[in-house]
mmCIF file of C-alpha atoms and ligand atoms in Angstrom:
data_model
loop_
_atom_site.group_PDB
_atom_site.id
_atom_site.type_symbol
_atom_site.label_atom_id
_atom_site.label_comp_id
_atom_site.label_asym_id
_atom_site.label_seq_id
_atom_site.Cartn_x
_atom_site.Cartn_y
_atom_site.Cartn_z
ATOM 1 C CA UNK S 12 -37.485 33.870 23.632
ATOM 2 C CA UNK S 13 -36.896 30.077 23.710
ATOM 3 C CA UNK S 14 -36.554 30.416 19.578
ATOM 4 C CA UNK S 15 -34.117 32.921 20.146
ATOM 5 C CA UNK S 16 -31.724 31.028 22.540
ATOM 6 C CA UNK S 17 -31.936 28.056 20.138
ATOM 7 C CA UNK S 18 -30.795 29.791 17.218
ATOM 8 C CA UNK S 19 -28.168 31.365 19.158
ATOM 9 C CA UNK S 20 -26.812 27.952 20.734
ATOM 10 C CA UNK S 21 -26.921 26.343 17.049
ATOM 11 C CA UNK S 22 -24.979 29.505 15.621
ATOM 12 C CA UNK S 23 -22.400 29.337 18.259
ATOM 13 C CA UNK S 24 -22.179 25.354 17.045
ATOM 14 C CA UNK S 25 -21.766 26.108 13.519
ATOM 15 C CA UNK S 26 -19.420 28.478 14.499
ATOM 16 C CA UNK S 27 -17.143 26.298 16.679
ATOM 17 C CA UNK S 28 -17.117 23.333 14.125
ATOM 18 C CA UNK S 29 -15.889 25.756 11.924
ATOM 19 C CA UNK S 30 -13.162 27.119 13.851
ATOM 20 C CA UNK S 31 -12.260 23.711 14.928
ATOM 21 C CA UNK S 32 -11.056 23.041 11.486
ATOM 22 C CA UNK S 33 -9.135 26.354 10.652
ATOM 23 C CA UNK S 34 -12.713 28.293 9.151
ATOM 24 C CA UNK S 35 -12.255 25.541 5.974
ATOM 25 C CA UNK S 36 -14.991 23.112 5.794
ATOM 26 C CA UNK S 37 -14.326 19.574 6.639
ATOM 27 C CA UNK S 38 -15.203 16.483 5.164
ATOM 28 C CA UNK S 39 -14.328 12.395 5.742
ATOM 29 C CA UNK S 40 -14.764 9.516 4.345
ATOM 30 C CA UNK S 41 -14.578 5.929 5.944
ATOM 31 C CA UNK S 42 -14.701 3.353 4.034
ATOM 32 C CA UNK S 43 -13.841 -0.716 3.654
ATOM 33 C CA UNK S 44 -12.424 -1.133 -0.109
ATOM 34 C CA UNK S 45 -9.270 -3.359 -1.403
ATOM 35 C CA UNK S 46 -9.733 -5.559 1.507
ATOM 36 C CA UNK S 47 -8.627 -2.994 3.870
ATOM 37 C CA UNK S 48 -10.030 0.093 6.093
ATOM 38 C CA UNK S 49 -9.732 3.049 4.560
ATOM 39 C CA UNK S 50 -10.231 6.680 5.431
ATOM 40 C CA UNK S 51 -10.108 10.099 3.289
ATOM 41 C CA UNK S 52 -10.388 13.665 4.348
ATOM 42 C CA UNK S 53 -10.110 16.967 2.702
ATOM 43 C CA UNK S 54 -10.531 20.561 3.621
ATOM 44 C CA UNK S 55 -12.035 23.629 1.654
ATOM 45 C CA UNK S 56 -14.900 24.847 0.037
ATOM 46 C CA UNK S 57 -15.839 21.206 -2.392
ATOM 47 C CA UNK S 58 -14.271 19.303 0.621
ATOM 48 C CA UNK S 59 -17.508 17.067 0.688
ATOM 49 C CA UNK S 60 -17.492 16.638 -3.198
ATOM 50 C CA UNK S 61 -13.890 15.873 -3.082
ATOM 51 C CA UNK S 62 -14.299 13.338 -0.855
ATOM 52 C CA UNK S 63 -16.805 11.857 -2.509
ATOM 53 C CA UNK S 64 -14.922 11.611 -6.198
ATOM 54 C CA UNK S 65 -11.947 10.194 -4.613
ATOM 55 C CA UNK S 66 -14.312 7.003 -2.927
ATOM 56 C CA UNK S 67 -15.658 6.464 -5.884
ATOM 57 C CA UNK S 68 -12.344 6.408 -7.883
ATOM 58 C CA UNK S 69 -11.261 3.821 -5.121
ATOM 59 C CA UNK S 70 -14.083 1.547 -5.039
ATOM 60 C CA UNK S 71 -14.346 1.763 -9.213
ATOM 61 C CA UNK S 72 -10.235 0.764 -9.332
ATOM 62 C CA UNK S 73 -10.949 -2.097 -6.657
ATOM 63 C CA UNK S 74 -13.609 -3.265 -9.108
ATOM 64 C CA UNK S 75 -11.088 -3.896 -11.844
ATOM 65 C CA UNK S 76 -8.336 -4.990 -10.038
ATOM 66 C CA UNK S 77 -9.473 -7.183 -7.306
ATOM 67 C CA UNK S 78 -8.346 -11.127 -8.198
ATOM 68 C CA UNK S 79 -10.494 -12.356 -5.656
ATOM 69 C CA UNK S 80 -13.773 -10.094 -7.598
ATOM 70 C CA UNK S 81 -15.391 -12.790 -10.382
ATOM 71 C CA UNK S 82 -16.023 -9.364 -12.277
ATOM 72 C CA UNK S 83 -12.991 -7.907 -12.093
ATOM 73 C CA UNK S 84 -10.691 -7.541 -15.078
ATOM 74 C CA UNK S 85 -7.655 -9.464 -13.262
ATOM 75 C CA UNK S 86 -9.684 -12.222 -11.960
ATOM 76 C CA UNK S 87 -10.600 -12.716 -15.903
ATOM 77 C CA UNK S 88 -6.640 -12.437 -16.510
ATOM 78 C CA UNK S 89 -5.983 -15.355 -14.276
ATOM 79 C CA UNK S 90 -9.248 -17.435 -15.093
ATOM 80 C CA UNK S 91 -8.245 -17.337 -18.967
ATOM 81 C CA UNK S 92 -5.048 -16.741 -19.325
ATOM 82 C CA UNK S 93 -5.030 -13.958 -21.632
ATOM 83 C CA UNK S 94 -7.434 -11.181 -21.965
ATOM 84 C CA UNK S 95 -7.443 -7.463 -23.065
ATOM 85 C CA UNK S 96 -7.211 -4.910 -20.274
ATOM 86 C CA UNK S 97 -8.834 -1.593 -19.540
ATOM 87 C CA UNK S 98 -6.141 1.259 -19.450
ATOM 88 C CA UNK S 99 -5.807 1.375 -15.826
ATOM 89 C CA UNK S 100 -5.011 -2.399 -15.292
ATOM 90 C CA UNK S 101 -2.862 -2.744 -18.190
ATOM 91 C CA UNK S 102 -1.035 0.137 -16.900
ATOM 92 C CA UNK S 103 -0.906 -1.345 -13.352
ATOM 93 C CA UNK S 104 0.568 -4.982 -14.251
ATOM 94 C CA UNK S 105 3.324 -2.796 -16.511
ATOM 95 C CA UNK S 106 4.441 -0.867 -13.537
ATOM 96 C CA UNK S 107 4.535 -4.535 -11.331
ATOM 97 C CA UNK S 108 6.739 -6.115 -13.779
ATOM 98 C CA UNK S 109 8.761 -2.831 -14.067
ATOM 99 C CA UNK S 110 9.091 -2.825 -10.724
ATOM 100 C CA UNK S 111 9.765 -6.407 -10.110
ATOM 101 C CA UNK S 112 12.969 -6.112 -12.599
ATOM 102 C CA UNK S 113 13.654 -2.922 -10.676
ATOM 103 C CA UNK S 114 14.095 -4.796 -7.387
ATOM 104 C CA UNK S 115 15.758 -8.194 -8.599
ATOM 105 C CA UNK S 116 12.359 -10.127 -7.913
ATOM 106 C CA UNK S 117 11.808 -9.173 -4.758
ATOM 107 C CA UNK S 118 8.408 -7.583 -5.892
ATOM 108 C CA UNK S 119 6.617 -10.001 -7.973
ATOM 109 C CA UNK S 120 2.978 -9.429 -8.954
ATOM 110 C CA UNK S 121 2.661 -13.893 -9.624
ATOM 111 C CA UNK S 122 2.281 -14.837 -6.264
ATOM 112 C CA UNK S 123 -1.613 -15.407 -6.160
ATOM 113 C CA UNK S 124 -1.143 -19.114 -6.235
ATOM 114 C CA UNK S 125 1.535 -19.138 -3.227
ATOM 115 C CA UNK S 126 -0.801 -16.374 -1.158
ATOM 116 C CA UNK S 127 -3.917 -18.917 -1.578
ATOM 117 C CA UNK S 128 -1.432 -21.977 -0.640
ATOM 118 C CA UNK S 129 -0.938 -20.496 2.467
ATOM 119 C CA UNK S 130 -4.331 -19.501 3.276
ATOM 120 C CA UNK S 131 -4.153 -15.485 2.899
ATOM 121 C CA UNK S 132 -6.870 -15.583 0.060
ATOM 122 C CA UNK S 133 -9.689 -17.479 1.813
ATOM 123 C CA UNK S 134 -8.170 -17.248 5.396
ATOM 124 C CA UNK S 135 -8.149 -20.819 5.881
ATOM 125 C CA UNK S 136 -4.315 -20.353 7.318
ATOM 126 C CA UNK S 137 -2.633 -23.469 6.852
ATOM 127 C CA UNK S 138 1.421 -24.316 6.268
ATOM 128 C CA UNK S 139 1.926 -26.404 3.058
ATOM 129 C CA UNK S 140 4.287 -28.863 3.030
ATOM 130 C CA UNK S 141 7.553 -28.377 0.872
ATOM 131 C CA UNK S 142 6.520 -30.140 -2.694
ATOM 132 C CA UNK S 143 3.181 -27.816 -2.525
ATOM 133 C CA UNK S 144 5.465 -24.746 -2.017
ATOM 134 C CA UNK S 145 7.778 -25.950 -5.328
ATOM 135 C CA UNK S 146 4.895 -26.576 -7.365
ATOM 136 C CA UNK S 147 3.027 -22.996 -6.769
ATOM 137 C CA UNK S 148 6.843 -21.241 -6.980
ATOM 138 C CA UNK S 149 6.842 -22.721 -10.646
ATOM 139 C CA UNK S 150 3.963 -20.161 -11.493
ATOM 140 C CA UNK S 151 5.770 -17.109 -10.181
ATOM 141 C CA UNK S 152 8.002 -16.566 -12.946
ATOM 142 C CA UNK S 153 7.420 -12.480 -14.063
ATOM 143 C CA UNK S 154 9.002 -13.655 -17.567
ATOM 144 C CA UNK S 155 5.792 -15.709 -18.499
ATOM 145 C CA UNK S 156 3.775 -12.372 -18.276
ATOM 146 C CA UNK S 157 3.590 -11.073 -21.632
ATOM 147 C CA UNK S 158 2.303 -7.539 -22.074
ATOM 148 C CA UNK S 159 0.935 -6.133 -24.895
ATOM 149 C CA UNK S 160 1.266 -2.479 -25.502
ATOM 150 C CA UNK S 161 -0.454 -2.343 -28.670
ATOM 151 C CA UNK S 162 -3.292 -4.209 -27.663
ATOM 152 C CA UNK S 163 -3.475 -4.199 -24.114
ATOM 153 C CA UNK S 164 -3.760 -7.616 -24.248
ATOM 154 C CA UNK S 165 -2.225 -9.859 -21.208
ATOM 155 C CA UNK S 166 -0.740 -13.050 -21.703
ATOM 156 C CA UNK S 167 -0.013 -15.660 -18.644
ATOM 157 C CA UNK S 168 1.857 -18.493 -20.476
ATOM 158 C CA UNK S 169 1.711 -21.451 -17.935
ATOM 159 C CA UNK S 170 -1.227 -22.968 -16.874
ATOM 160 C CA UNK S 171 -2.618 -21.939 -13.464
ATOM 161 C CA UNK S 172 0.062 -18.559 -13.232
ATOM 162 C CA UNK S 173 -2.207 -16.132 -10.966
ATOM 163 C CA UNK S 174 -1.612 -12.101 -10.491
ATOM 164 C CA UNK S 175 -2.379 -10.035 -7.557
ATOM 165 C CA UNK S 176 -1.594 -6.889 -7.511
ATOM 166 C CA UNK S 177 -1.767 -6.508 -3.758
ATOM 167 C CA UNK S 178 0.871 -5.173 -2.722
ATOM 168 C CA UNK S 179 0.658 -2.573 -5.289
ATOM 169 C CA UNK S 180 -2.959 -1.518 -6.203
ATOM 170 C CA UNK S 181 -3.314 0.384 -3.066
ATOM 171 C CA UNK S 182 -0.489 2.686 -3.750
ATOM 172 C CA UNK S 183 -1.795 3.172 -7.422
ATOM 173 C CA UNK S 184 -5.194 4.088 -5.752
ATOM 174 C CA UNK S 185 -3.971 6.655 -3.260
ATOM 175 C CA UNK S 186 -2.042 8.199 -5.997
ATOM 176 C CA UNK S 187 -5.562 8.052 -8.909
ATOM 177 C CA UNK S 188 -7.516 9.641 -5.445
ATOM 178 C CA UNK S 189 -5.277 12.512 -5.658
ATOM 179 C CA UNK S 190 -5.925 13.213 -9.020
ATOM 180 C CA UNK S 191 -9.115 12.891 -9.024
ATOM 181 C CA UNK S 192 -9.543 15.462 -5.578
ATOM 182 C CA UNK S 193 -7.189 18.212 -7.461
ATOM 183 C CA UNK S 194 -10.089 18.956 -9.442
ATOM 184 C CA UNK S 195 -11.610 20.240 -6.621
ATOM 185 C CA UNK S 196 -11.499 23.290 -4.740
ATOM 186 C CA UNK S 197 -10.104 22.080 -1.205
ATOM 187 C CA UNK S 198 -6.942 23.378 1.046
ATOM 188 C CA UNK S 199 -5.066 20.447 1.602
ATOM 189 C CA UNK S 200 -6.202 16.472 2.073
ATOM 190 C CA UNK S 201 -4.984 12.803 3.868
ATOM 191 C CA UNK S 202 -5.779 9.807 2.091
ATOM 192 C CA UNK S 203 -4.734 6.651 4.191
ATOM 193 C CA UNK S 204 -5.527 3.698 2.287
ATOM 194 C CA UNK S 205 -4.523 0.956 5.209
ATOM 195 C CA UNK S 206 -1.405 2.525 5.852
ATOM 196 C CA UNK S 207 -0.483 3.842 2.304
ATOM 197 C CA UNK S 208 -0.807 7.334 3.081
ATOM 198 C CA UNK S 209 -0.779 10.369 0.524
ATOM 199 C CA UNK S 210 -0.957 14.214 1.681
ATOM 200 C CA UNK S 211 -2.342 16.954 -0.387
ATOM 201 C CA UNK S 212 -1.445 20.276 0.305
ATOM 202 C CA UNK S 213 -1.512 21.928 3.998
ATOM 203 C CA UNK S 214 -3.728 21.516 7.335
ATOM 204 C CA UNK S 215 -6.570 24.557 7.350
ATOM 205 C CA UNK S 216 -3.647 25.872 9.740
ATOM 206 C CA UNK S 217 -1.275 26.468 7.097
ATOM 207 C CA UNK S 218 0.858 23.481 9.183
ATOM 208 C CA UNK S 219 2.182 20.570 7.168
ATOM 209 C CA UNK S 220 0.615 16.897 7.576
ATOM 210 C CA UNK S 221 1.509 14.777 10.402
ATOM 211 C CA UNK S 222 1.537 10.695 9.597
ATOM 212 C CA UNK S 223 1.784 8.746 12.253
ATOM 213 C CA UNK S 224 3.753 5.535 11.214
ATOM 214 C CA UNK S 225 2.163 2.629 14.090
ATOM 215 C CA UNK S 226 4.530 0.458 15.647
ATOM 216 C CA UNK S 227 4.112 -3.082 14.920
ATOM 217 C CA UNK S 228 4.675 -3.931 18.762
ATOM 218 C CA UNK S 229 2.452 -2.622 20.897
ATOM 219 C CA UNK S 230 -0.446 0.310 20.027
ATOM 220 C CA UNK S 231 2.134 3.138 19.691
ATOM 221 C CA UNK S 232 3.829 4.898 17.298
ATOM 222 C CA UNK S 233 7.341 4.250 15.421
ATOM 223 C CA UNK S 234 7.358 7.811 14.039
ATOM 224 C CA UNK S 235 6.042 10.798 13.289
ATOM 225 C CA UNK S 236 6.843 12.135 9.318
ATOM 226 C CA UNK S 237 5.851 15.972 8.653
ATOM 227 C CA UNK S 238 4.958 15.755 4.621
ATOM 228 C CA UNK S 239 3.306 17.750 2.302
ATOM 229 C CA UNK S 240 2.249 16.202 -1.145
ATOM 230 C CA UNK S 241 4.107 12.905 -0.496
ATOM 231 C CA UNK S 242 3.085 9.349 -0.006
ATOM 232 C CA UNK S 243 4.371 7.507 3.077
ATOM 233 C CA UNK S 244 3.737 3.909 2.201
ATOM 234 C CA UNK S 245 4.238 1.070 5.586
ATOM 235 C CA UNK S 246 4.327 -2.847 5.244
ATOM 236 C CA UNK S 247 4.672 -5.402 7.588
ATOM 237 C CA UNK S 248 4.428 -8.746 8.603
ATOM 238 C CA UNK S 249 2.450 -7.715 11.370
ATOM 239 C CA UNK S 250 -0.662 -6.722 9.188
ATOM 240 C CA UNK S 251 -1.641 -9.987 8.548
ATOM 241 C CA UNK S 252 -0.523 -13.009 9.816
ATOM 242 C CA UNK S 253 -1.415 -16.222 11.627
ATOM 243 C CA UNK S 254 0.303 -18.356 14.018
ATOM 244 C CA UNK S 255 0.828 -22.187 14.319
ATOM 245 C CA UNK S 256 3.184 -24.288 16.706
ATOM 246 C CA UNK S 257 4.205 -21.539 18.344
ATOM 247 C CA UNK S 258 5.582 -19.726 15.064
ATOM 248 C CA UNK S 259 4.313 -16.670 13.352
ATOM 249 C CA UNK S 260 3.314 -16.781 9.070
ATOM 250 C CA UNK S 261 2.961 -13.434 7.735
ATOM 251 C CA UNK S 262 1.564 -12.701 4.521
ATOM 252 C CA UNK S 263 4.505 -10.626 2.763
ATOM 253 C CA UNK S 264 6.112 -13.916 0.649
ATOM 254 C CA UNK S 265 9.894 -14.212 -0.342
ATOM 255 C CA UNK S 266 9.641 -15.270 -4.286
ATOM 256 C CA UNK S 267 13.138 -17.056 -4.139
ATOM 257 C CA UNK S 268 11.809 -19.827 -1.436
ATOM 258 C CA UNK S 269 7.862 -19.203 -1.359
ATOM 259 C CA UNK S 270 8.219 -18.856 2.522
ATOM 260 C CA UNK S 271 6.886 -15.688 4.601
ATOM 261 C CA UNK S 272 9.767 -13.359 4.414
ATOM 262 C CA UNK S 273 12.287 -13.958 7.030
ATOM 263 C CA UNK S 274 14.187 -10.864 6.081
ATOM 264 C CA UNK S 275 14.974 -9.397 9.860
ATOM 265 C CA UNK S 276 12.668 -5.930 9.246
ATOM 266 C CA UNK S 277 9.608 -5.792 11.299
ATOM 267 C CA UNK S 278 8.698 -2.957 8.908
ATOM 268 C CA UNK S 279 9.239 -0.569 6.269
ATOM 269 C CA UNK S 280 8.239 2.776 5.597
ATOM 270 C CA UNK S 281 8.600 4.707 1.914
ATOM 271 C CA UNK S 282 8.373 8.371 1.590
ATOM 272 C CA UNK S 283 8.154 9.085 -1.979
ATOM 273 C CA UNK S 284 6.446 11.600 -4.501
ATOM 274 C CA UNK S 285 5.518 8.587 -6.321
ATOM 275 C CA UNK S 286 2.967 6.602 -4.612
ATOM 276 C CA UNK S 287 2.663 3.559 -6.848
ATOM 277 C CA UNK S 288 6.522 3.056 -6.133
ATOM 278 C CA UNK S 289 6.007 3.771 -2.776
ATOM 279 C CA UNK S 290 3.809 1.028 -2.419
ATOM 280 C CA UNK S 291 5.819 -1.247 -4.633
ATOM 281 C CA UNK S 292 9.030 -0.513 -2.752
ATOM 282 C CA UNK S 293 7.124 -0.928 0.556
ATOM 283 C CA UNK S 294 6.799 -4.812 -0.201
ATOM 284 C CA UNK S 295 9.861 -4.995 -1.582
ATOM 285 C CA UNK S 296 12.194 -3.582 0.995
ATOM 286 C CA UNK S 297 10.611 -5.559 3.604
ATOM 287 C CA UNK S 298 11.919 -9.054 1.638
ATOM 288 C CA UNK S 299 15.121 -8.002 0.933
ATOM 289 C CA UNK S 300 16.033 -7.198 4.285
ATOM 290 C CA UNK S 301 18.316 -4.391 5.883
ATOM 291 C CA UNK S 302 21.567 -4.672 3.987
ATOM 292 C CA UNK S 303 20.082 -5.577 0.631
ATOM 293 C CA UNK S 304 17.609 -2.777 0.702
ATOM 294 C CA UNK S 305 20.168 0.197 2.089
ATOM 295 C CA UNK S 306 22.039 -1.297 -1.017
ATOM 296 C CA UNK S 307 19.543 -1.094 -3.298
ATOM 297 C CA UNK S 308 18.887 2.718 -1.723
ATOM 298 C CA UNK S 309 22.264 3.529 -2.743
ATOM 299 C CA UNK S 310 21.967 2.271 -5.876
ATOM 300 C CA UNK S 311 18.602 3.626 -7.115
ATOM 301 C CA UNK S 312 17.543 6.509 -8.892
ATOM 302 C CA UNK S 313 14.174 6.046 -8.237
ATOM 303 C CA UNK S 314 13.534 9.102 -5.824
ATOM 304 C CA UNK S 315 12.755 7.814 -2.619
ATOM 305 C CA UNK S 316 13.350 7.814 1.365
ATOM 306 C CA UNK S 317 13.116 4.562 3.802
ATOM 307 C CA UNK S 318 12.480 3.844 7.000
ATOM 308 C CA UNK S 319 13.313 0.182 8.324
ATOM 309 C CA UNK S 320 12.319 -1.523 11.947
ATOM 310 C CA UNK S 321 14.671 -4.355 12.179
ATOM 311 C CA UNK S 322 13.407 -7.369 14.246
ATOM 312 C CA UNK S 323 15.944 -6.020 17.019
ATOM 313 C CA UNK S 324 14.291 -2.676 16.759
ATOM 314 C CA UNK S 325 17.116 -0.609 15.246
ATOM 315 C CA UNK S 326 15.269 2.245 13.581
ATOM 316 C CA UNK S 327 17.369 2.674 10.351
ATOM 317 C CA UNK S 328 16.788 5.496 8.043
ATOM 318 C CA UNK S 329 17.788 7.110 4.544
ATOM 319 C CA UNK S 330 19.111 11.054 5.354
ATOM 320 C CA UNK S 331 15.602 12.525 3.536
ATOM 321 C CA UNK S 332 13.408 10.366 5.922
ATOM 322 C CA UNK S 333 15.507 11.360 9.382
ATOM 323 C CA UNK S 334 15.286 15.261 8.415
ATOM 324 C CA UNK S 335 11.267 14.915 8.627
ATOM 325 C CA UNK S 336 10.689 12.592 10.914
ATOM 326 C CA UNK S 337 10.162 12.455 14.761
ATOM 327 C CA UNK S 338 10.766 9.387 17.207
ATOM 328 C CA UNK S 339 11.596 8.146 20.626
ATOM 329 C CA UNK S 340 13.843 5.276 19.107
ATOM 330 C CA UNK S 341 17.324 5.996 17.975
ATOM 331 C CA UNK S 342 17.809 7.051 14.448
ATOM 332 C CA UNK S 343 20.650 5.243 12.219
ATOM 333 C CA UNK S 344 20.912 7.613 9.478
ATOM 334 C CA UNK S 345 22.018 5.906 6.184
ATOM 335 C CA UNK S 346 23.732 8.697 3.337
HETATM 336 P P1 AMP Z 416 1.904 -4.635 1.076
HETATM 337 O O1 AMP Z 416 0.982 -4.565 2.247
HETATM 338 O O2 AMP Z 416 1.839 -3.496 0.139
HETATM 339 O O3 AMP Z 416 3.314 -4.946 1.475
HETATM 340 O O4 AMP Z 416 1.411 -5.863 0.186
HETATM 341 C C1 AMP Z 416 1.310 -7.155 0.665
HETATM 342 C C2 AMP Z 416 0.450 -7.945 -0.302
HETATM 343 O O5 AMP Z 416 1.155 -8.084 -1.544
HETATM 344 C C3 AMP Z 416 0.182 -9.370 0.153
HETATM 345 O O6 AMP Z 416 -0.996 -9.443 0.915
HETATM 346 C C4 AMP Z 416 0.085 -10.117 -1.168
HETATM 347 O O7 AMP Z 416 -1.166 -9.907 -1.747
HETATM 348 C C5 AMP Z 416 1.113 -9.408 -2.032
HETATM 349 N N1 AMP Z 416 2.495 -9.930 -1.895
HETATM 350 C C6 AMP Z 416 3.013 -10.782 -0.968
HETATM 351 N N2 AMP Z 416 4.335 -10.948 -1.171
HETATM 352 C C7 AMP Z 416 4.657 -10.175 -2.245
HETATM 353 C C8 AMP Z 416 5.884 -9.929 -2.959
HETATM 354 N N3 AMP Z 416 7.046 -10.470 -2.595
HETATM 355 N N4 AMP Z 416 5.814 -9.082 -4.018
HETATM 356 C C9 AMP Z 416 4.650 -8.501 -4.398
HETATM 357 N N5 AMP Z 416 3.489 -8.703 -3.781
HETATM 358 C C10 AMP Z 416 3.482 -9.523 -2.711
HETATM 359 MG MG1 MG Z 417 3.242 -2.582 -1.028
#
C-alpha cells in the first residue's frame, strides 16, 4: 500500500514539473564563462542536449578569445604581435574594426593596455596619472591592426598594442549559442550572457520572451522588452567600477581621452537581430552619449533599436524599442 502511495505522489510530481513548464521539458544551465555569470535555458524535447551544446560552444569561444587566457589565440596576438587566427577570432577582430569605423572610434577593440592601466584586468583599481594615460592612448590606434584575409594572419604594428575583445565577444557568443541550439529540437530558448540577452523562439505557452532590463540604481527594473528571436544587449558603468576620493571609475573607456566615459547615459540597451552588433553598439552608445548616439541612430542602416538611461534618468528610446517595451519611467520616443 505504502509502494502504491509513493508512486502515486512521485507521478503527481512528474506531472506538475511538467505542467509548470507548458508540458515541454525544461532545461538550464548556469554557468561562470567570459568573466561573467551566465545562464541558458531551453524548452522541448533535446532541451537538456541543447543546453549542453550551447555551454560548450561558450566556454570553447572563451578559450580562444580570452586576452587574459595564456592559451588563448588573442593573448598570443598581443604577446607576439602577429599570429595566424582560427576562423572564429579572425572573424571576431574583423567585425571590431568594422565596427569601430562604423561608430567613429567610439568602439575600439585596442584598449587592453588602458583597461590594465586602470586596474580592470587584475582588479588592482588604481587612477593613473595623466602622462601614463597618453602613453597607453598611443597603442589604441585601430589603423595599426592589420588583418589578413588571405591568411588570417593578425598584425599589431606598435610595440605593446593589446586587443580585447570585451565588449564584443559576449555578443558574438550569444549569437554562435543560438546556432549551435537550432540544431536541436527545443520550443523556444533565453540565453543571457551577463546581460547580453538572445531569445529563441516562444515560452512553452506560446507567449513571447520577457527581458527584464535591471536598473542601474537600485535592484529594480528599467524595463520590460517582449522579443522573440532578438538580442537585447545592456552596458553600463555600473557593472564594474570602483570608487576613489569620493568619485566613481567605471570600466567602459572613452578612446579620444583614455578616461571612464563621462558621456551622461547611465545605460544603454540594443535590441537588434544581430547580436554581435548589439553588443558592439551597446559599448558604443554608452561613450558617445545621448545626442551623438540618437544621431548616429538616425544615421545608420545598421538595423537596430536603443534604449538610453541618461544620468538624470530620462528614459530615451528609438520608436521600435518603445512599441515593445514596458516601464514605470517616462518614455521619450526618438523617430
Ligand atoms: P560591454 O559590457 O559590452 O559594454 O563591454 C565593456 C568591456 O569592453 C570593458 O570591460 C572592456 O573590456 C571593453 N571596453 C571598454 N571600453 C571600450 C570601448 N570604448 N570600446 C570597446 N571596448 C571597450
Ligand atoms: Mg558591448
Amino acid at each position: 500500500m505504502k509502494k502504491i502511495t509513493a508512486l502515486i505522489m512521485i507521478t503527481i510530481i512528474i506531472l506538475c514539473s511538467c505542467s509548470i513548464s507548458g508540458g515541454e521539458k525544461k532545461a538550464v544551465a548556469d554557468f561562470f564563462s567570459m568573466d561573467t555569470y551566465m545562464s541558458v535555458t531551453a524548452y522541448g524535447d533535446e532541451a537538456q542536449s541543447a543546453v549542453d551544446a550551447a555551454k560548450k560552444r561558450i566556454e570553447e569561444l572563451d578559450s580562444l578569445l580570452n586576452a587574459e587566457d595564456k592559451n588563448s589565440e588573442i593573448f598570443r596576438l598581443n604577446s607576439d604581435g602577429k599570429v595566424v587566427l582560427g576562423e572564429n577570432s579572425f572573424e571576431l577582430v574583423t567585425l571590431a574594426l568594422e565596427y569601430s569605423s562604423l561608430t567613429d572610434g567610439a568602439f575600439n577593440p585596442a584598449l587592453h593596455p588602458l583597461s590594465e592601466l586602470w586596474g580592470f584586468i587584475d582588479k588592482k583599481y588604481r587612477v593613473p596619472d595623466k602622462k601614463e594615460i597618453t602613453d597607453a592612448l598611443k597603442l589604441s590606434d585601430t589603423e595599426n591592426i592589420i588583418p589578413n584575409k588571405k591568411n588570417k594572419t593578425v598584425k599589431l604594428l606598435k610595440s605593446g598594442m593589446e586587443i580585447d575583445l570585451g565588449g564584443i565577444a559576449k555578443g558574438y557568443a550569444a549569437a554562435e549559442a543560438a546556432r549551435v541550439m537550432s540544431g536541436y529540437n527545443i520550443s523556444g530558448a533565453i540565453i543571457n550572457l551577463g546581460g547580453n540577452v538572445r531569445t529563441v523562439g516562444k515560452k512553452p505557452d506560446g507567449s513571447l520572451w520577457n527581458v527584464a532590463i535591471k536598473n542601474p540604481v537600485g535592484d529594480g527594473y528599467l524595463a520590460n522588452v517582449k522579443t522573440t528571436d532578438k538580442a537585447v544587449v545592456t552596458s553600463g558603468g555600473y557593472e564594474r567600477y570602483f570608487e576613489k576620493n569620493g568619485r566613481t571609475y567605471h570600466h567602459i573607456l572613452n578612446p579620444d581621452n583614455g578616461y571612464p566615459a563621462d558621456s551622461g547615459l547611465k545605460s544603454v540597451t540594443i535590441i537588434s537581430d544581430n547580436d554581435t552588433l548589439a553588443d558592439a553598439l551597446s559599448t558604443a552608445l554608452f561613450v558617445m552619449g545621448e545626442k551623438k548616439a540618437e544621431r548616429f541612430y538616425k544615421k545608420s542602416k545598421l538595423g537596430f533599436d536603443f534604449i538610453l538611461l541618461t544620468d538624470d534618468d530620462r528614459l530615451i528610446c528609438s520608436k521600435g524599442a518603445a512599441d515593445i517595451l514596458s516601464s514605470d519611467y517616462e518614455i521619450n520616443v526618438i523617430e
